Coordinates of C-alpha atoms in Angstrom, one line a residue:
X247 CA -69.0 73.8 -32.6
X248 CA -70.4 73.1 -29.0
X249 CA -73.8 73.2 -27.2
X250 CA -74.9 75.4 -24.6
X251 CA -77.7 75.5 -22.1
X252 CA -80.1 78.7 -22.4
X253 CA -83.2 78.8 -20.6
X254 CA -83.7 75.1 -20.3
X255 CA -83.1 74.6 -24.1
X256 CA -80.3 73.5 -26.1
X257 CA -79.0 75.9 -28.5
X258 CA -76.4 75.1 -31.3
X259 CA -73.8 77.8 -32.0
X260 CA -71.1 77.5 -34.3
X261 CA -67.4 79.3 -33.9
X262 CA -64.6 79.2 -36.0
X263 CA -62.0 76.5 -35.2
X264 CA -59.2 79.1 -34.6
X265 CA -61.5 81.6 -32.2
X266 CA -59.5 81.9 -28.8
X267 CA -62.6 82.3 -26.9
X268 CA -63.8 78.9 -27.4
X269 CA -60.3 77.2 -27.6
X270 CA -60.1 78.9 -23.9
X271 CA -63.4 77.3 -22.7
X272 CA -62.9 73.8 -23.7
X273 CA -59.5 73.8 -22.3
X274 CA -61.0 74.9 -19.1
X275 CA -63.9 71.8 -19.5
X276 CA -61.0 69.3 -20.1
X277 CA -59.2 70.1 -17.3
X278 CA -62.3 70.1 -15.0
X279 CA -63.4 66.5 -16.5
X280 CA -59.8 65.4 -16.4
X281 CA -58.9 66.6 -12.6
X282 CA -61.1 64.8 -9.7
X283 CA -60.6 65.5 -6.1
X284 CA -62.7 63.0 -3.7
X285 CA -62.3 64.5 0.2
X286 CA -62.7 62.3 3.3
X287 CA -62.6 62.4 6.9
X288 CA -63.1 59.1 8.9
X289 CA -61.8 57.6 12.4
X290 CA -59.2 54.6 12.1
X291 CA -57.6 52.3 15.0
X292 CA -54.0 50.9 14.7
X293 CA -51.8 49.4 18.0
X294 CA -49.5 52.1 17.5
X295 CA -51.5 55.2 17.4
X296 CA -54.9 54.1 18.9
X297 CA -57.6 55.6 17.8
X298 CA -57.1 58.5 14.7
X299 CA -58.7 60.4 13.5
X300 CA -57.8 61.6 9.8
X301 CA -58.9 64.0 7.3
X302 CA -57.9 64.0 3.9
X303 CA -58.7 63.1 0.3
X304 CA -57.7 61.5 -3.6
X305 CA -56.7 63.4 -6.0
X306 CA -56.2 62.1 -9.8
X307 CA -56.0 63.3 -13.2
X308 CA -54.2 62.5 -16.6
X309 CA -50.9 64.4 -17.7
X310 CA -52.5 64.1 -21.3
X311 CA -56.7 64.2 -20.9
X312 CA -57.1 63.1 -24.4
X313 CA -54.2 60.2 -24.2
X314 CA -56.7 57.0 -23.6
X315 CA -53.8 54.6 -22.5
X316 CA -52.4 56.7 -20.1
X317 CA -53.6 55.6 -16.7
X318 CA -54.8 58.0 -14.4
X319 CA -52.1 59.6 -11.8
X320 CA -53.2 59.8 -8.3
X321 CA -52.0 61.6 -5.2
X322 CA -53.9 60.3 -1.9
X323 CA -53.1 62.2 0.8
X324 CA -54.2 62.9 4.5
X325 CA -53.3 64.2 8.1
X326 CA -54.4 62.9 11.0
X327 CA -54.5 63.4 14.8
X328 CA -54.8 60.0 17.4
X329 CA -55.9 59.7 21.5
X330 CA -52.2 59.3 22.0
X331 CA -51.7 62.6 20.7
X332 CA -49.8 61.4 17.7
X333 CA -49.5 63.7 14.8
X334 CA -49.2 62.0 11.3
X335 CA -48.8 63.5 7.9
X336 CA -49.2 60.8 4.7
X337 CA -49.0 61.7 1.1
X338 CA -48.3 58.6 -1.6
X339 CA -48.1 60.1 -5.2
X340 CA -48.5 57.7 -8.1
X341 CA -47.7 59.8 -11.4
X342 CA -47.5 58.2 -15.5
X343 CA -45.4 60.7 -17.6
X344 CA -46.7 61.1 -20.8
X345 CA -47.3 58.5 -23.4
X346 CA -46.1 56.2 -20.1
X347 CA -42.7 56.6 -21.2
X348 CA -41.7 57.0 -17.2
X349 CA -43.8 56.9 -13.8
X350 CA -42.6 58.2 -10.6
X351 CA -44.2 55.9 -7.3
X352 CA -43.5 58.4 -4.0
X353 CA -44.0 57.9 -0.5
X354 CA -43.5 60.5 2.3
X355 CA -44.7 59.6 5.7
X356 CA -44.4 62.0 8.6
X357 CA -44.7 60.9 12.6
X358 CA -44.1 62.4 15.9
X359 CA -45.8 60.0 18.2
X360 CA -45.9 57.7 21.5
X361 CA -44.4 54.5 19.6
X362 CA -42.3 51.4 21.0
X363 CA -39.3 49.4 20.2
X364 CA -39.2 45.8 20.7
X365 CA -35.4 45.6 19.8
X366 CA -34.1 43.6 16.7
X367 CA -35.5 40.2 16.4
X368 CA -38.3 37.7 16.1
X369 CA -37.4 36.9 20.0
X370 CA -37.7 40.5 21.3
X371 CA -40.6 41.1 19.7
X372 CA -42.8 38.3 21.0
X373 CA -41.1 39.1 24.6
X374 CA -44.3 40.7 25.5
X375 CA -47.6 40.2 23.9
X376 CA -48.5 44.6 24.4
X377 CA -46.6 47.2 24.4
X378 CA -45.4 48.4 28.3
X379 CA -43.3 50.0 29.9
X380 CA -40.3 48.0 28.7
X381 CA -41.5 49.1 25.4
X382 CA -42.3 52.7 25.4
X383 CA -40.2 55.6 23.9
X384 CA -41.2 59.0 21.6
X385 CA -40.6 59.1 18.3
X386 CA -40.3 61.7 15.2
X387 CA -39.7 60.3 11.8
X388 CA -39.9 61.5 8.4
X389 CA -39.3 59.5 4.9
X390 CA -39.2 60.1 1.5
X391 CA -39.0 56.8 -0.7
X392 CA -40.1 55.8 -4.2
X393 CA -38.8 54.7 -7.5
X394 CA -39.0 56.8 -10.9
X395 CA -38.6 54.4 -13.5
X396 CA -38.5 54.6 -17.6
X397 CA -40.0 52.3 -19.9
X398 CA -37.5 50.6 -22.4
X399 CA -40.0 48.7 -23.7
X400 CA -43.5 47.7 -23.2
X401 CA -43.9 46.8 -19.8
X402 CA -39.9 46.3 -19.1
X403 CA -39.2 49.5 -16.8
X404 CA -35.6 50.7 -15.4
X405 CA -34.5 53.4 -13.2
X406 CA -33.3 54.3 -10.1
X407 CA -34.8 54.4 -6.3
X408 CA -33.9 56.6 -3.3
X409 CA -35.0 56.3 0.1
X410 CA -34.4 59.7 2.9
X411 CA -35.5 59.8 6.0
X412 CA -34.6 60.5 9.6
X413 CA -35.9 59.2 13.1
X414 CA -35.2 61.5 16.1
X415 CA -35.7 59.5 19.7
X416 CA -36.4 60.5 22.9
X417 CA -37.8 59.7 26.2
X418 CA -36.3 55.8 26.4
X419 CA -37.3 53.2 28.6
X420 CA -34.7 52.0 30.7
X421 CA -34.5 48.8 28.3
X422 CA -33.9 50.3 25.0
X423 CA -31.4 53.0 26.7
X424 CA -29.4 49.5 26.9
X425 CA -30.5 48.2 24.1
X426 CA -27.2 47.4 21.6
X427 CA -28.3 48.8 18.0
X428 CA -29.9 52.0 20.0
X429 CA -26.4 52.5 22.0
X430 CA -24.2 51.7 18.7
X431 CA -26.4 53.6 15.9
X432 CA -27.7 56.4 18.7
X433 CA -31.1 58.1 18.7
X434 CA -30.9 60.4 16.0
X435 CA -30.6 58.4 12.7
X436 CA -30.3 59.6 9.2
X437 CA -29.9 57.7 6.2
X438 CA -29.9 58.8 2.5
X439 CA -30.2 55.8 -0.1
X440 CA -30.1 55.9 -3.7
X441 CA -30.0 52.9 -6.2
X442 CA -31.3 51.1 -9.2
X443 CA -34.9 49.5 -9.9
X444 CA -35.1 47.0 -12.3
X445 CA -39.2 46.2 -12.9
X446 CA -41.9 44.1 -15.2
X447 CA -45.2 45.3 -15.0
X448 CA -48.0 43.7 -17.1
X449 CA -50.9 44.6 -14.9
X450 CA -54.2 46.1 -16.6
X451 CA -54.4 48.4 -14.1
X452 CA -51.2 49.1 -11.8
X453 CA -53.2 50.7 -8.8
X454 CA -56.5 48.0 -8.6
X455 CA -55.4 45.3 -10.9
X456 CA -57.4 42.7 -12.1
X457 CA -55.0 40.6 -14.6
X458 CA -51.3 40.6 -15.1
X459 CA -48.1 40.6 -12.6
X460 CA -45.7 42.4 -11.5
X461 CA -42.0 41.9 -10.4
X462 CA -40.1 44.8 -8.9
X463 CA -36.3 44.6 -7.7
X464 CA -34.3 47.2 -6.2
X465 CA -30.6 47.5 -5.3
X466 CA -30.0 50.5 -3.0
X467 CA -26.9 51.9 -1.2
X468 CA -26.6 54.1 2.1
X469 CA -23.7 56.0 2.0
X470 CA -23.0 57.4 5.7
X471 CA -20.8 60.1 3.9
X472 CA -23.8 61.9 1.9
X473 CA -25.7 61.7 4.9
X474 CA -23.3 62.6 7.7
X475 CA -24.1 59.7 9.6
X476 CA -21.6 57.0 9.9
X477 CA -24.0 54.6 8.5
X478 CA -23.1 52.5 5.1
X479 CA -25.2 49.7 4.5
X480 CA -27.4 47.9 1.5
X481 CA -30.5 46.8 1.0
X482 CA -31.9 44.3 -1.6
X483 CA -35.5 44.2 -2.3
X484 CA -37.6 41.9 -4.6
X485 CA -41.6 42.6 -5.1
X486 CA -43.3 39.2 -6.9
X487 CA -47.1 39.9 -7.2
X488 CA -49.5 37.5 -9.4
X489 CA -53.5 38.9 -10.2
X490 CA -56.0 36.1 -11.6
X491 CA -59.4 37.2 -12.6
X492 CA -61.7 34.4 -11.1
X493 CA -65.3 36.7 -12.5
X494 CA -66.4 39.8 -13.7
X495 CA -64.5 42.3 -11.2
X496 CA -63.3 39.1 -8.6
X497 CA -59.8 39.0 -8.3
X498 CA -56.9 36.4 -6.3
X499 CA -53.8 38.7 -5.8
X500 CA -50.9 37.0 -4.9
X501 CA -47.8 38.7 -3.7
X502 CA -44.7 37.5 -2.5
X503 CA -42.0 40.1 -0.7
X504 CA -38.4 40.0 0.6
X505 CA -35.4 42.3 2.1
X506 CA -32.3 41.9 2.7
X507 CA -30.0 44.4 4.1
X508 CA -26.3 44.1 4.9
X509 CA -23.7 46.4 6.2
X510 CA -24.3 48.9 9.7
X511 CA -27.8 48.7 9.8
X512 CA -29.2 51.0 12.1
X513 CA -32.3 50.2 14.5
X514 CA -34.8 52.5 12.7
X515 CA -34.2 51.2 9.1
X516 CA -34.2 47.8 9.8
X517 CA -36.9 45.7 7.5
X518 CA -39.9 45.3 8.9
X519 CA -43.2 43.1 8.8
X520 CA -46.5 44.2 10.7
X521 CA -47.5 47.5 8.1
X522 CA -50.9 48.5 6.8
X523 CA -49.8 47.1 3.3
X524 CA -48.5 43.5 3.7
X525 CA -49.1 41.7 7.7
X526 CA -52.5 44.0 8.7
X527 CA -52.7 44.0 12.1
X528 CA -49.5 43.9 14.2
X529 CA -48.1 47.0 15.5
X530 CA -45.9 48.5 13.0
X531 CA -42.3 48.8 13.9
X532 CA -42.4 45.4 16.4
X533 CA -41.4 42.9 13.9
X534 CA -37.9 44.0 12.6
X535 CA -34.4 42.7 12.1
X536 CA -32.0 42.4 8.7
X537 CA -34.0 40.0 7.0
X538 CA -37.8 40.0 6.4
X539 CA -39.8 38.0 4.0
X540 CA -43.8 37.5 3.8
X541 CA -46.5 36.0 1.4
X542 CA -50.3 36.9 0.9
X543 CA -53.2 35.8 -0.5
X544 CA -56.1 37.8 -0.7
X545 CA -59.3 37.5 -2.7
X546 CA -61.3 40.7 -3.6
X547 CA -64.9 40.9 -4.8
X548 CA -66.7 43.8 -5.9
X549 CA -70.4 43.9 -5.7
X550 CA -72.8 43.5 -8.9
X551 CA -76.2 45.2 -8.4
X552 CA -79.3 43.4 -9.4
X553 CA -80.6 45.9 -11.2
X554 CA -79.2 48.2 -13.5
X555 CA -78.2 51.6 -12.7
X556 CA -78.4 55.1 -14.0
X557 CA -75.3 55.0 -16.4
X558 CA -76.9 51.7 -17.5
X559 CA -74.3 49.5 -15.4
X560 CA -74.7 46.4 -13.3
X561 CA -71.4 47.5 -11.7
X562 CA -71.5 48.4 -7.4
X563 CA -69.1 50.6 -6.0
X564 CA -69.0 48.3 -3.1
X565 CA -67.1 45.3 -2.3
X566 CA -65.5 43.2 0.1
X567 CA -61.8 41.2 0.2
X568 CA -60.2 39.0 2.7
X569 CA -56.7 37.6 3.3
X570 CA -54.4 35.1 4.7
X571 CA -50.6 35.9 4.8
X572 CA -47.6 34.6 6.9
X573 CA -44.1 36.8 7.7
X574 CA -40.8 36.1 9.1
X575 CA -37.9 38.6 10.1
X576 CA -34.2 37.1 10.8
X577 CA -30.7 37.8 10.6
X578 CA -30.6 35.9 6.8
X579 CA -32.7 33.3 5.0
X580 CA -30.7 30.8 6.7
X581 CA -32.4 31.2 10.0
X582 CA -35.8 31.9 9.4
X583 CA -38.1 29.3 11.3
X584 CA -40.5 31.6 13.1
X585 CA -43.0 32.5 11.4
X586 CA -45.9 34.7 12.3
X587 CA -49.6 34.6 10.9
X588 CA -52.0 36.8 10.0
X589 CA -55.6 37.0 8.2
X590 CA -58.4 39.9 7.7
X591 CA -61.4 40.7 6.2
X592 CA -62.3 44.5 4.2
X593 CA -64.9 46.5 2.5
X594 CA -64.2 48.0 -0.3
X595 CA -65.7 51.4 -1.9
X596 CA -64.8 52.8 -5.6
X597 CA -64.5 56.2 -4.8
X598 CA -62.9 57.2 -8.7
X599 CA -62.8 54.7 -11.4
X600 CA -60.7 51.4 -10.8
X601 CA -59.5 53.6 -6.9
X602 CA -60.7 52.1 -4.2
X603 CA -61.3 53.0 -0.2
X604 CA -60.1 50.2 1.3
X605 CA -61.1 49.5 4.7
X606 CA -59.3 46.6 6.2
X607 CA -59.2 44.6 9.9
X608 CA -56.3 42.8 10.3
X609 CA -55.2 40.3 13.0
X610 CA -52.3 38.9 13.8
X611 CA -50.7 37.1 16.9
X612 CA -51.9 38.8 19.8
X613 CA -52.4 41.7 17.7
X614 CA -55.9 43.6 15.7
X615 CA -55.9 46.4 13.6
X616 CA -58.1 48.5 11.7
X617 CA -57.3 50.4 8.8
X618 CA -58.8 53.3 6.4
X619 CA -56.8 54.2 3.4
X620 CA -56.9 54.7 -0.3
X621 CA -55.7 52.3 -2.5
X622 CA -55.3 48.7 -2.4
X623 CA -53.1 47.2 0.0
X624 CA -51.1 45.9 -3.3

């Protein structure tokens, strides 16, 4: 039986269980509750694009509607257009397989854009406090990069990673057309990486988690043979996050990342400190060399009204977080001594349950950004 709305007035009307009509129409009402699509459109500022403007939106929805503790799989996505006239294309799928027995994490990034290359090393990259001149070259990149990993048992993941992209350079400043990684690796790069992930994830809520922690480690190898690029090299990561509740909907996240990467390295795969989801607010790409390592601390806060809402909630869909963090890049752990620092304040907005719009300014030595992205930052 169901309910339907006739002139105003509720009417009761009772079908047998096996009628295909009404089978057909709560399938349909399932899917529309389950499926939510939030659209946006908003300017941001970042060093290396300058102001952009980006449209775009969240999606999210369960594999299994009726499956209460599956979490919600979300696809933000957006395109965007800057002053510089850079062209960016961002799409970041989250997706939980049924009964969470696997989850797939995605990332594919696509720029053609004004950017700059510092060259490899803390010391290069503090050589001048703005890009210039020295700096400035044109890049297109695209990467595909995630982790699909199955649950062997609860909240003891395993699986494999893979990381393709390519990086196509031209217009080079006079230093980087000398530069040695740029002369050795050349200016169009392509790597194909594939590997194993090894993960424990006890967060209540892996996208805006309150409780729990997570530790992520992944063991990847480039083969310049699959690729047809003469580039065989490895990369180790290790993702350490820590989430204490401190109040109703107040959370300290704590997260502590490193890379290593060994081998024939090339210039535009190099790790990296400086992006919009660890060091907010130094240009991304200036900060890069084998080794890189950072830490963060960041306490988030969302809002509780005074006075109760319509759903009968005290619960705001605004709040606010802020951040301290430090970074290094080196050649190993051995010879890390310079450290760079960095700090922020955000607001945040639930836009779907536990998803946030997270709006972030970031700053950094002789560096500011702004950001506008979906998700939290970790």
């Amino acid at each position: 039986m169901f309910f339907c709305q006739v002139n105003g007035q509720k009417k009761l009307k009772v079908a047998q269980s096996n009628s295909p009509e009404v089978h057909d129409t709560m399938s349909v009402d399932k899917r529309k509750r389950n499926f939510m699509l939030t659209p946006y459109a908003a300017p941001s500022y970042s060093p290396e694009l300058g102001v952009l403007f980006t449209a775009g939106g969240l999606m999210s929805f369960k594999i299994q509607p009726n499956n209460q503790f599956l979490e919600r799989s979300s696809i933000p996505f957006s395109v965007g257009y800057s002053t510089n006239g850079s062209a960016t294309i961002t799409v970041l799928p989250y997706i939980y397989g049924r009964d969470n027995k696997y989850k797939i994490q995605t990332q594919f990034y696509y720029k053609n854009m004004p950017d700059n290359y510092w060259g490899v090393g803390y010391d290069n990259a503090i050589r001048t406090s703005s890009p210039d001149s020295t700096t400035s070259y044109h890049r297109e990149w695209w990467s595909l990069a995630g982790q699909m990993v199955f649950k062997v048992k609860s909240g003891f993941n395993l699986g494999f990673v893979y990381d393709i992209n390519a990086t196509t350079a031209s217009s080079l400043n006079s230093t980087m057309e000398q530069d040695p990684s740029v002369l050795k690796f050349g200016t169009h790069v392509r790597n194909l990486g594939l590997g194993i992930a090894i993960e424990l994830d006890y967060r209540d809520n892996a996208q805006n988690p309150y409780s729990g922690y997570l530790l992520n480690m992944g063991l990847l190898n480039y083969n310049g043979m699959i690729a047809s690029n003469p580039n065989n090299f490895n990369k180790v990561t290790l993702d350490a996050r820590k989430y204490f509740p401190v109040g109703d909907r107040k959370t300290v996240a704590l997260q502590f990342s490193t890379e290593h990467t060994g081998g024939d390295v090339p210039w535009s795969e190099m790790p990296q400190v400086g992006t919009p989801t660890d060091l907010r607010g130094y240009q991304w790409g200036r900060f890069r060399d084998k080794t890189a390592t950072f830490g963060i601390a960041e306490y988030r806060h969302m809002i509780t009204r005074k006075r109760i809402n319509k759903k009968g909630s005290y619960d705001s869909r605004f709040g606010f977080a802020t951040w301290v963090g430090v970074g290094c890049v080196s050649d190993n752990y051995a010879t890390m001594y310079n450290w760079i620092p960095n700090g922020g304040i955000g607001l945040r907005v639930e836009i779907q349950p536990r998803m946030n719009l997270r709006i972030d300014y970031g700053i950094g030595k002789d560096s500011n950004a702004f950001y506008i992205i979906f998700s939290e930052a970790f």
